[in-house]
Tab-separated table of C-alpha atoms and ligand atoms in Angstrom:
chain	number	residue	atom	x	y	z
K	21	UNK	CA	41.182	63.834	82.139
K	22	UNK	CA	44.276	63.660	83.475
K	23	UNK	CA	47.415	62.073	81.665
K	24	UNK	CA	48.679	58.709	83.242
K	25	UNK	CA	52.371	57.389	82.434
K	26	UNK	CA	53.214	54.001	83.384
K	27	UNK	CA	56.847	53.449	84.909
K	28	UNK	CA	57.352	49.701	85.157
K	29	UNK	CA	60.810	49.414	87.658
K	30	UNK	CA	60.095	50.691	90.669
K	31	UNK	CA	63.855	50.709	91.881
K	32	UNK	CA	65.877	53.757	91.630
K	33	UNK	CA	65.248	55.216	88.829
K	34	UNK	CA	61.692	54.352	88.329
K	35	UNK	CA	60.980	55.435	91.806
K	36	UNK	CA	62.948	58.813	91.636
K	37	UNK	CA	61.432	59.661	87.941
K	38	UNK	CA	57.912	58.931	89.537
K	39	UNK	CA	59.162	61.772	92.355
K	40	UNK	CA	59.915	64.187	89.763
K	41	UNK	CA	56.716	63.207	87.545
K	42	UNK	CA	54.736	63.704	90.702
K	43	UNK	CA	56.029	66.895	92.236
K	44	UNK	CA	55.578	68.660	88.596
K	45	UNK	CA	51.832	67.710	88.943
K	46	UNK	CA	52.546	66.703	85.123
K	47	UNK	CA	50.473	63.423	85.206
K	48	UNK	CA	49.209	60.069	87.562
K	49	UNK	CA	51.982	58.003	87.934
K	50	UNK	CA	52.093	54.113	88.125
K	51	UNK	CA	54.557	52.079	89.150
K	52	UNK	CA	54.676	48.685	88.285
K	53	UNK	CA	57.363	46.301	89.569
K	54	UNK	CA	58.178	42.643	90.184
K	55	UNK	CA	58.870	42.749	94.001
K	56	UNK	CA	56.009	42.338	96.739
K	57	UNK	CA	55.284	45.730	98.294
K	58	UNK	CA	58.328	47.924	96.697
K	59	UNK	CA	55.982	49.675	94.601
K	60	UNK	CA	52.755	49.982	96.455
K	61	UNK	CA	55.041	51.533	99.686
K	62	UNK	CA	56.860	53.692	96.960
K	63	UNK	CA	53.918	54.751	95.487
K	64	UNK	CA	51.566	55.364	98.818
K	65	UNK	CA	54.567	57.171	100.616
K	66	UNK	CA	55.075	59.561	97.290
K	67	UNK	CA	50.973	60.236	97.499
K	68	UNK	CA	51.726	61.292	101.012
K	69	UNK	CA	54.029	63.503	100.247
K	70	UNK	CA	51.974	65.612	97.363
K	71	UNK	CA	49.745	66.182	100.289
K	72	UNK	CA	52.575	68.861	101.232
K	73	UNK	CA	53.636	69.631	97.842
K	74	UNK	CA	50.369	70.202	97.007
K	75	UNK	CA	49.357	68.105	94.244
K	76	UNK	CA	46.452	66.351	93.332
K	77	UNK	CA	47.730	63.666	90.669
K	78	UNK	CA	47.585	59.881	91.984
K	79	UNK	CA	50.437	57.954	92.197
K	80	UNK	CA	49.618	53.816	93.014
K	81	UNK	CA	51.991	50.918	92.750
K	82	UNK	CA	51.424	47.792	91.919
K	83	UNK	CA	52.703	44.023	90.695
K	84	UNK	CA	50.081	43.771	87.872
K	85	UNK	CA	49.711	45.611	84.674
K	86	UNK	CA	46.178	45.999	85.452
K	87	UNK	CA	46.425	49.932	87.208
K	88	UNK	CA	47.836	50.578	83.852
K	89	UNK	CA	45.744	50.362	81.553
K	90	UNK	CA	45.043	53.938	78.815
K	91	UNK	CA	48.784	54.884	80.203
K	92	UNK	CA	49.929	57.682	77.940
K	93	UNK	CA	53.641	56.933	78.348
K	94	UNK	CA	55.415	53.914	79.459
K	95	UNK	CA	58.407	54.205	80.990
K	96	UNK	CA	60.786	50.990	81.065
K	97	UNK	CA	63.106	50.922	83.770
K	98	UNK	CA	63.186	47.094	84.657
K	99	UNK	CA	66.091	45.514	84.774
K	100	UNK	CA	69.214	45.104	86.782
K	101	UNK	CA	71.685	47.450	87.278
K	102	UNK	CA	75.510	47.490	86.671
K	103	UNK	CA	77.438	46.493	89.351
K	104	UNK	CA	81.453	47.815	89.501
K	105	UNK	CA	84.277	46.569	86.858
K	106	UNK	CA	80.458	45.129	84.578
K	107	UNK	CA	79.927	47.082	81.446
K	108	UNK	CA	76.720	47.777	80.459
K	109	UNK	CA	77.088	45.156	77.452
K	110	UNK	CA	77.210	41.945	80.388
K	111	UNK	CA	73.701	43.458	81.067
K	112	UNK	CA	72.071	42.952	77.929
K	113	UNK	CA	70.850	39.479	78.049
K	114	UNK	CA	69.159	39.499	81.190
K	115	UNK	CA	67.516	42.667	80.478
K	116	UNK	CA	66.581	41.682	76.791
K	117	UNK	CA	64.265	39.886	78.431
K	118	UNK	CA	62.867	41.746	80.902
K	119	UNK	CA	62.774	44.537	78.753
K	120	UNK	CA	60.706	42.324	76.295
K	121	UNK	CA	58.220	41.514	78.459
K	122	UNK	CA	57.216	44.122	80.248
K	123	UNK	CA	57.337	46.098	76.605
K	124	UNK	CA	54.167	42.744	76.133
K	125	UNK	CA	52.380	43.104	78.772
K	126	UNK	CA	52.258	46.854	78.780
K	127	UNK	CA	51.141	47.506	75.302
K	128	UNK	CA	48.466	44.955	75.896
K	129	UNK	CA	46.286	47.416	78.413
K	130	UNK	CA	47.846	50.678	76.548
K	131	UNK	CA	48.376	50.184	72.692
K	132	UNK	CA	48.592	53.831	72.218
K	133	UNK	CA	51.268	54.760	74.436
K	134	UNK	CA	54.232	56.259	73.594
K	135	UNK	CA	57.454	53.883	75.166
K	136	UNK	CA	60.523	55.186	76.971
K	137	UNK	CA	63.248	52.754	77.373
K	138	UNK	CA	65.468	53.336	80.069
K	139	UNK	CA	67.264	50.105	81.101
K	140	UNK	CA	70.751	49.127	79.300
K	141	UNK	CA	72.724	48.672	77.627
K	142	UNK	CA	70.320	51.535	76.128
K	143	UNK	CA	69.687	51.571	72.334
K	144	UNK	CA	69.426	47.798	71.882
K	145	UNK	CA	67.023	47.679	74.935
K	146	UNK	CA	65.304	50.098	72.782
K	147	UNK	CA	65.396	47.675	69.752
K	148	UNK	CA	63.977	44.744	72.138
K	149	UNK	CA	60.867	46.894	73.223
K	150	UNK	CA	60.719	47.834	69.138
K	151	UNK	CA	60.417	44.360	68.045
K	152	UNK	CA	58.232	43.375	71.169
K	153	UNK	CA	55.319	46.230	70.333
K	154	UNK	CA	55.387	46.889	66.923
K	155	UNK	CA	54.986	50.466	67.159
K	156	UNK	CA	56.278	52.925	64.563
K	157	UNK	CA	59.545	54.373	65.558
K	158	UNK	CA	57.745	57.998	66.636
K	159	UNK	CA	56.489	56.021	69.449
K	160	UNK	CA	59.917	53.928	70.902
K	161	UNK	CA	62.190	56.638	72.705
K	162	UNK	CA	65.396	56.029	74.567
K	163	UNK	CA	66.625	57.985	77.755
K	164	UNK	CA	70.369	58.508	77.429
K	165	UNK	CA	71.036	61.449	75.512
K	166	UNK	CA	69.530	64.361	77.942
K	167	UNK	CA	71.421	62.549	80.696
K	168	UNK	CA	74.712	62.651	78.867
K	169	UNK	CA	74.361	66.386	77.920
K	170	UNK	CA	73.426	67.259	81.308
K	171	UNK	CA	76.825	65.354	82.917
K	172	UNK	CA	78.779	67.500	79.935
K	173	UNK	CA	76.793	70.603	81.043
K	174	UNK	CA	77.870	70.081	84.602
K	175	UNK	CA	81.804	69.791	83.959
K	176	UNK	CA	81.355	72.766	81.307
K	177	UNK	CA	79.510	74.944	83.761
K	178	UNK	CA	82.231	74.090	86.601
K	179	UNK	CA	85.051	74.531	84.473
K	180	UNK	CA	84.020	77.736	83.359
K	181	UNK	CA	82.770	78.953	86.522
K	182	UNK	CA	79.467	79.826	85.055
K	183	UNK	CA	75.612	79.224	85.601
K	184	UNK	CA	74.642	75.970	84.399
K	185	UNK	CA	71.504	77.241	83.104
K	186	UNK	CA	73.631	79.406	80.661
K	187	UNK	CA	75.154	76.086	79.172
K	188	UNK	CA	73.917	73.851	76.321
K	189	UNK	CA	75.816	70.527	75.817
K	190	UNK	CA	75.440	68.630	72.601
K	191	UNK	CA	76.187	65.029	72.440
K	192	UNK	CA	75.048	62.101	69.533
K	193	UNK	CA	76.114	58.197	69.312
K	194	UNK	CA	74.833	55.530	71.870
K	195	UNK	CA	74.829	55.839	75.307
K	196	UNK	CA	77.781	54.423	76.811
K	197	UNK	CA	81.466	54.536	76.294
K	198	UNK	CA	80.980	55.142	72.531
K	199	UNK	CA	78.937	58.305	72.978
K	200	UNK	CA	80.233	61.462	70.623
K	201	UNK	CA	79.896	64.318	72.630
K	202	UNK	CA	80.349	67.639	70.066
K	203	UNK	CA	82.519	70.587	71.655
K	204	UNK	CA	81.448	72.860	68.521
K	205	UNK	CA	77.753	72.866	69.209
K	206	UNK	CA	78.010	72.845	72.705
K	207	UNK	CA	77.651	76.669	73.968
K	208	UNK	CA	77.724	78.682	77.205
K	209	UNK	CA	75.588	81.474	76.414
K	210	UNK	CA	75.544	81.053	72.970
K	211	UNK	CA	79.129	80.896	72.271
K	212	UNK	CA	80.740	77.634	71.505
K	213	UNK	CA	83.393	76.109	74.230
K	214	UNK	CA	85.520	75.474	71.730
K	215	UNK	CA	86.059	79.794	71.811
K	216	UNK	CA	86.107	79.511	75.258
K	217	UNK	CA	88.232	76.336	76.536
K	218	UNK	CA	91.556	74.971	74.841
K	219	UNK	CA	91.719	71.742	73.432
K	220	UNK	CA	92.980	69.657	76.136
K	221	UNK	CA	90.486	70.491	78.415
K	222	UNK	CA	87.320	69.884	76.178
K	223	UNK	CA	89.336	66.723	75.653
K	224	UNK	CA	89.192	66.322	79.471
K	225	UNK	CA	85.648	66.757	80.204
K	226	UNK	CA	84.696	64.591	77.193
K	227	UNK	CA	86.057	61.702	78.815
K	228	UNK	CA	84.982	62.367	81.449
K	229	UNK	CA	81.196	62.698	80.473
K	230	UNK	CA	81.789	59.219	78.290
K	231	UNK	CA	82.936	58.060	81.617
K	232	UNK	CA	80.278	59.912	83.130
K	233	UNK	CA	78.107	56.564	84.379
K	234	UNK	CA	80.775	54.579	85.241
K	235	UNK	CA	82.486	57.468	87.849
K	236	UNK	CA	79.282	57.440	89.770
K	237	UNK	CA	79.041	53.374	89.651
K	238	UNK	CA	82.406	53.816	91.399
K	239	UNK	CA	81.318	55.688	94.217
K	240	UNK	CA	78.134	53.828	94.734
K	241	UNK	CA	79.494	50.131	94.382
K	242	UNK	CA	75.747	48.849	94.975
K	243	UNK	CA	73.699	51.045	92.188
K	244	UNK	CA	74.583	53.081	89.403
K	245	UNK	CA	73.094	56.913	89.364
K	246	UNK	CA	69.445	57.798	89.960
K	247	UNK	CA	69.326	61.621	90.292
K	248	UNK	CA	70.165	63.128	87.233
K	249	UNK	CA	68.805	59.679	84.671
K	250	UNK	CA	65.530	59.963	86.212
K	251	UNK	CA	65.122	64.455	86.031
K	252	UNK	CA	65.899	63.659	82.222
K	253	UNK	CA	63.070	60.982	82.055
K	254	UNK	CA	61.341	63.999	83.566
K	255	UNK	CA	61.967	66.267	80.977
K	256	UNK	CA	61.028	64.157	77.591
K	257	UNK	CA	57.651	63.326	79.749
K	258	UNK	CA	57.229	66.813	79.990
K	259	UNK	CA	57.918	67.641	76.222
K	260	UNK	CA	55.658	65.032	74.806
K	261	UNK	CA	52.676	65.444	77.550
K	262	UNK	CA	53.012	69.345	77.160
K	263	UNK	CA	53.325	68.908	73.525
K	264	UNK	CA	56.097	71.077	73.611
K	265	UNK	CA	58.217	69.832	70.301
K	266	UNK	CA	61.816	70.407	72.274
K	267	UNK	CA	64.827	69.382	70.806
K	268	UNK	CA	66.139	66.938	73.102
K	269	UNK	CA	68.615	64.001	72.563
K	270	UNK	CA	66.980	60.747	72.213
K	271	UNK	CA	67.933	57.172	71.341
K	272	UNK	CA	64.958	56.558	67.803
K	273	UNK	CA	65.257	54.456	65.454
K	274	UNK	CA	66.909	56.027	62.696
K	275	UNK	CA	65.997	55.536	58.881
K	276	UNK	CA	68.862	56.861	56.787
K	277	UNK	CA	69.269	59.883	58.934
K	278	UNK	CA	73.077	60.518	59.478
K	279	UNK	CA	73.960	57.692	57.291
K	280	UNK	CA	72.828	55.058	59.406
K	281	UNK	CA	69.650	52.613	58.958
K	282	UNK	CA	67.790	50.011	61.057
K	283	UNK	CA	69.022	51.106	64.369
K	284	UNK	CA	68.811	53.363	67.441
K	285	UNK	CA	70.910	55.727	68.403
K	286	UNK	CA	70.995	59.249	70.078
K	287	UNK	CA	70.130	61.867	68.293
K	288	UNK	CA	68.268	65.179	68.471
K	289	UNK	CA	64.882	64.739	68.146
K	290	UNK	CA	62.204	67.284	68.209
K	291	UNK	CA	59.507	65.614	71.355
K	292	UNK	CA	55.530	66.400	70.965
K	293	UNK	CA	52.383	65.033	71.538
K	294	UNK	CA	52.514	61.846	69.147
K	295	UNK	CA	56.289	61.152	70.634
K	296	UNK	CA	58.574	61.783	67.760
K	297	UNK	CA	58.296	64.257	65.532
K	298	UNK	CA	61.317	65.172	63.651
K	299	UNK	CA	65.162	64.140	63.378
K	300	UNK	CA	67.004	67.001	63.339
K	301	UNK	CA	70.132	67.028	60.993
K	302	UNK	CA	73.321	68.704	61.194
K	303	UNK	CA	76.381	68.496	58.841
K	304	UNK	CA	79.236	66.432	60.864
K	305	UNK	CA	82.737	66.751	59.826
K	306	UNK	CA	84.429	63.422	58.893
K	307	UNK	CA	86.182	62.955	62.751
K	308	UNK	CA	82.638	63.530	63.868
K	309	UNK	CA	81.027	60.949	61.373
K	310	UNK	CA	83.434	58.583	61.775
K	311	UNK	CA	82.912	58.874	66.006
K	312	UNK	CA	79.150	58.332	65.688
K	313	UNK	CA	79.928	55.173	62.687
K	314	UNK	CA	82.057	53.658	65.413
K	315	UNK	CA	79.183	53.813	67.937
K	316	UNK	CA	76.604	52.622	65.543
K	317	UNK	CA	78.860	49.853	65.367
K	318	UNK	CA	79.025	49.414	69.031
K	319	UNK	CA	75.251	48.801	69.236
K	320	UNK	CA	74.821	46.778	66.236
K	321	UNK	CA	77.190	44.638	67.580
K	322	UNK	CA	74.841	44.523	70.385
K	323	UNK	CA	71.640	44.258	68.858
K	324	UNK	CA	73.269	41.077	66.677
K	325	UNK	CA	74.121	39.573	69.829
K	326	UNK	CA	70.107	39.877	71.274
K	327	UNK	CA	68.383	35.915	72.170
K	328	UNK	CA	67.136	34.572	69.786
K	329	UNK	CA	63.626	35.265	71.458
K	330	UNK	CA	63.658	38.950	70.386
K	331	UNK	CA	63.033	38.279	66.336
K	332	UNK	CA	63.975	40.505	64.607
K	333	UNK	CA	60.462	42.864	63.060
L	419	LIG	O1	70.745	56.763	80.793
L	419	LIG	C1	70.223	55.710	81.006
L	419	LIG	N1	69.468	55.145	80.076
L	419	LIG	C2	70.385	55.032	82.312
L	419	LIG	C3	70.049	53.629	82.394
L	419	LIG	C4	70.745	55.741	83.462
L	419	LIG	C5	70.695	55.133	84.684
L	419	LIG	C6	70.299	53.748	84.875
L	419	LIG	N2	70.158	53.032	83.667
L	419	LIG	C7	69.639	51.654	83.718
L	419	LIG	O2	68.290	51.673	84.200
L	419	LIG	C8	70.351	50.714	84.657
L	419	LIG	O3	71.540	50.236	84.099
L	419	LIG	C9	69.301	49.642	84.811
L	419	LIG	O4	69.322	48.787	83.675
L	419	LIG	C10	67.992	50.418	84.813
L	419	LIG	C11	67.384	50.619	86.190
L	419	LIG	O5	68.324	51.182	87.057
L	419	LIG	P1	68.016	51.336	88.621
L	419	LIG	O6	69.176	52.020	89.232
L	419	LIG	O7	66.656	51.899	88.831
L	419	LIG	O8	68.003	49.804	89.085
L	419	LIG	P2	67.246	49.172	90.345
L	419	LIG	O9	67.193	50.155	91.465
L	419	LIG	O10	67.835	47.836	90.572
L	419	LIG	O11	65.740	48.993	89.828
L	419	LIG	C12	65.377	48.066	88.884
L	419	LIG	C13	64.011	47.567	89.278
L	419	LIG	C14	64.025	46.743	90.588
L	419	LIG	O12	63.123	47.315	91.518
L	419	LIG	C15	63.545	45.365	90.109
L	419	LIG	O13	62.760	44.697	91.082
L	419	LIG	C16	62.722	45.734	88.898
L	419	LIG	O14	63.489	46.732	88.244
L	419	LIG	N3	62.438	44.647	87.979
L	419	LIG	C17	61.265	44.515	87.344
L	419	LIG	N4	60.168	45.283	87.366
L	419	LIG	C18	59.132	44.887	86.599
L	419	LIG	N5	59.166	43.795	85.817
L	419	LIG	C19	60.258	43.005	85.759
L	419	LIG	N6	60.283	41.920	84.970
L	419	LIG	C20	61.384	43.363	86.551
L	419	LIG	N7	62.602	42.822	86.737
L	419	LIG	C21	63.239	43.611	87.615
């Protein structure tokens, strides 16, 4: 039998992660979203097109959970986007809610499934679809952290001049303005940048990969980015279907791990079969502990501010 993930948004993201889902042949997609049409003309357009690529998975859309039923993953992409000069804070009360209920309603037809939250503000979306299923913390993911490393792995690999495939960026902390990307663990063939680039211009791309959302917001003025977010949905689908166990960034729930208690945040996690499987741990220095206590702060601040119709579980 074939896997089946669930991706309830069928907007940019949700429709460009179903592409990528799709064309790997990885698993039937469904995409669930509020508005008429969007995601059965999404989804029967995308079948088309495997009839080229040459795959045989099924992708269907639809306004009901009902198509979703025994999904393996859920991916939840609902929500609105930013708009230019709106943080990704303004968002999280309108999305709290969507986020909450499309976390109900599609746990109800597929109890099992591992989540992936998507919308933002990130990690206390993840904390809504937490409370609203239930599930152990192996089983609620957050999208932010492959995304991030991938924008730092771009500006390393054109700084440098180098293949992109030869870089691996390291970042930690919440998605967002707050995140704590780390120069000493981030390599280009092995060797850390911080051998291979001074100071000021590590200090340079950092921003600019903390700043990495908002630049592309800026050119777009009607949508935030698509591409990249929904090739690094791609890629924890693919570790957890393929039972892989990669090491990739995610936003989990963490339980004493790095200090910090009770909350999500990015961090790497090793991604297999049963969702999470391990927190991996490194040794921070202080500057680098006190970066990723700052952004813990950042989303509990968040997470305090949820509606009261999230309770807290
Ligand atoms: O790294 C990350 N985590 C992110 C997060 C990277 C990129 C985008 N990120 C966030 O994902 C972004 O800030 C938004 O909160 C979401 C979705 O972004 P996208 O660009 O896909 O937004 P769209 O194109 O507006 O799509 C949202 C869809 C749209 O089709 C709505 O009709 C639908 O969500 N929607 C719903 N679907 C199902 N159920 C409900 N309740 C619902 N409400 C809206």
């Amino acid at each position: 039998m074939r896997k089946k993930v669930t991706i309830v948004g069928a907007g940019n993201v949700g429709a460009t992660a179903a592409h990528w889902l799709a064309a790997k042949g990885l698993a039937d997609v469904v995409l669930v979203d509020v508005v008429e049409g969007i995601p059965q003309g999404k989804a029967l357009d995308l079948l088309q097109s495997l009839a080229v690529e040459g795959q045989d998975v099924q992708v269907t859309g639809s306004n009901d959970y009902g198509p979703t039923a025994g999904s393996d993953i859920v991916v939840i992409t609902a929500g609105f986007p930013r708009k230019p000069g709106m943080s990704r804070d303004d968002l999280l009360k309108a999305n709290a809610e969507i986020v909450g209920e499309a976390t109900r309603q599609a746990i109800k037809l597929s109890p099992d499934a591992i989540l992936i939250i998507v919308t933002n503000p990130l990690d206390a979306m993840c904390e809504v679809a937490r409370r609203a299923s239930g599930f152990p913390r192996e089983r609620v993911l957050g999208m932010a952290g492959v995304l991030d490393s991938a924008r730092f792995s771009t500006f390393i690999a054109q700084e440098l001049k180098v293949s992109v495939d030869n870089v691996q960026a390291f970042v930690l902390g919440g998605h967002g303005d707050q995140m704590v990307p780390l120069p000493r663990f981030s390599t280009v063939a092995g060797i850390p940048i911080t051998e291979l680039l001074d100071a000021a211009t590590i200090d340079r791309l950092v921003k600019r990969t903390a700043n990495g959302g908002a630049e592309i917001v800026n050119y777009l003025k009607a949508g935030s980015a698509y591409y990249a977010p929904a090739r690094s949905i791609a890629d924890m689908v693919d570790a957890i279907l393929r039972d892989r166990h990669k090491i990739l960034p995610c936003a989990v729930y963490l339980q004493g791990e790095y200090g910090l208690s009770k909350l999500f945040i990015g961090v790497p996690c090793k991604l297999g079969a049963k969702g999470l499987e391990q927190v991996i741990q490194i040794k921070l220095t202080a500057d680098e502990q006190a970066a990723l206590q700052k952004s813990a702060q950042a989303v509990q601040s968040l997470v305090d501010a949820l509606p009261q119709a999230t309770p807290a579980g």
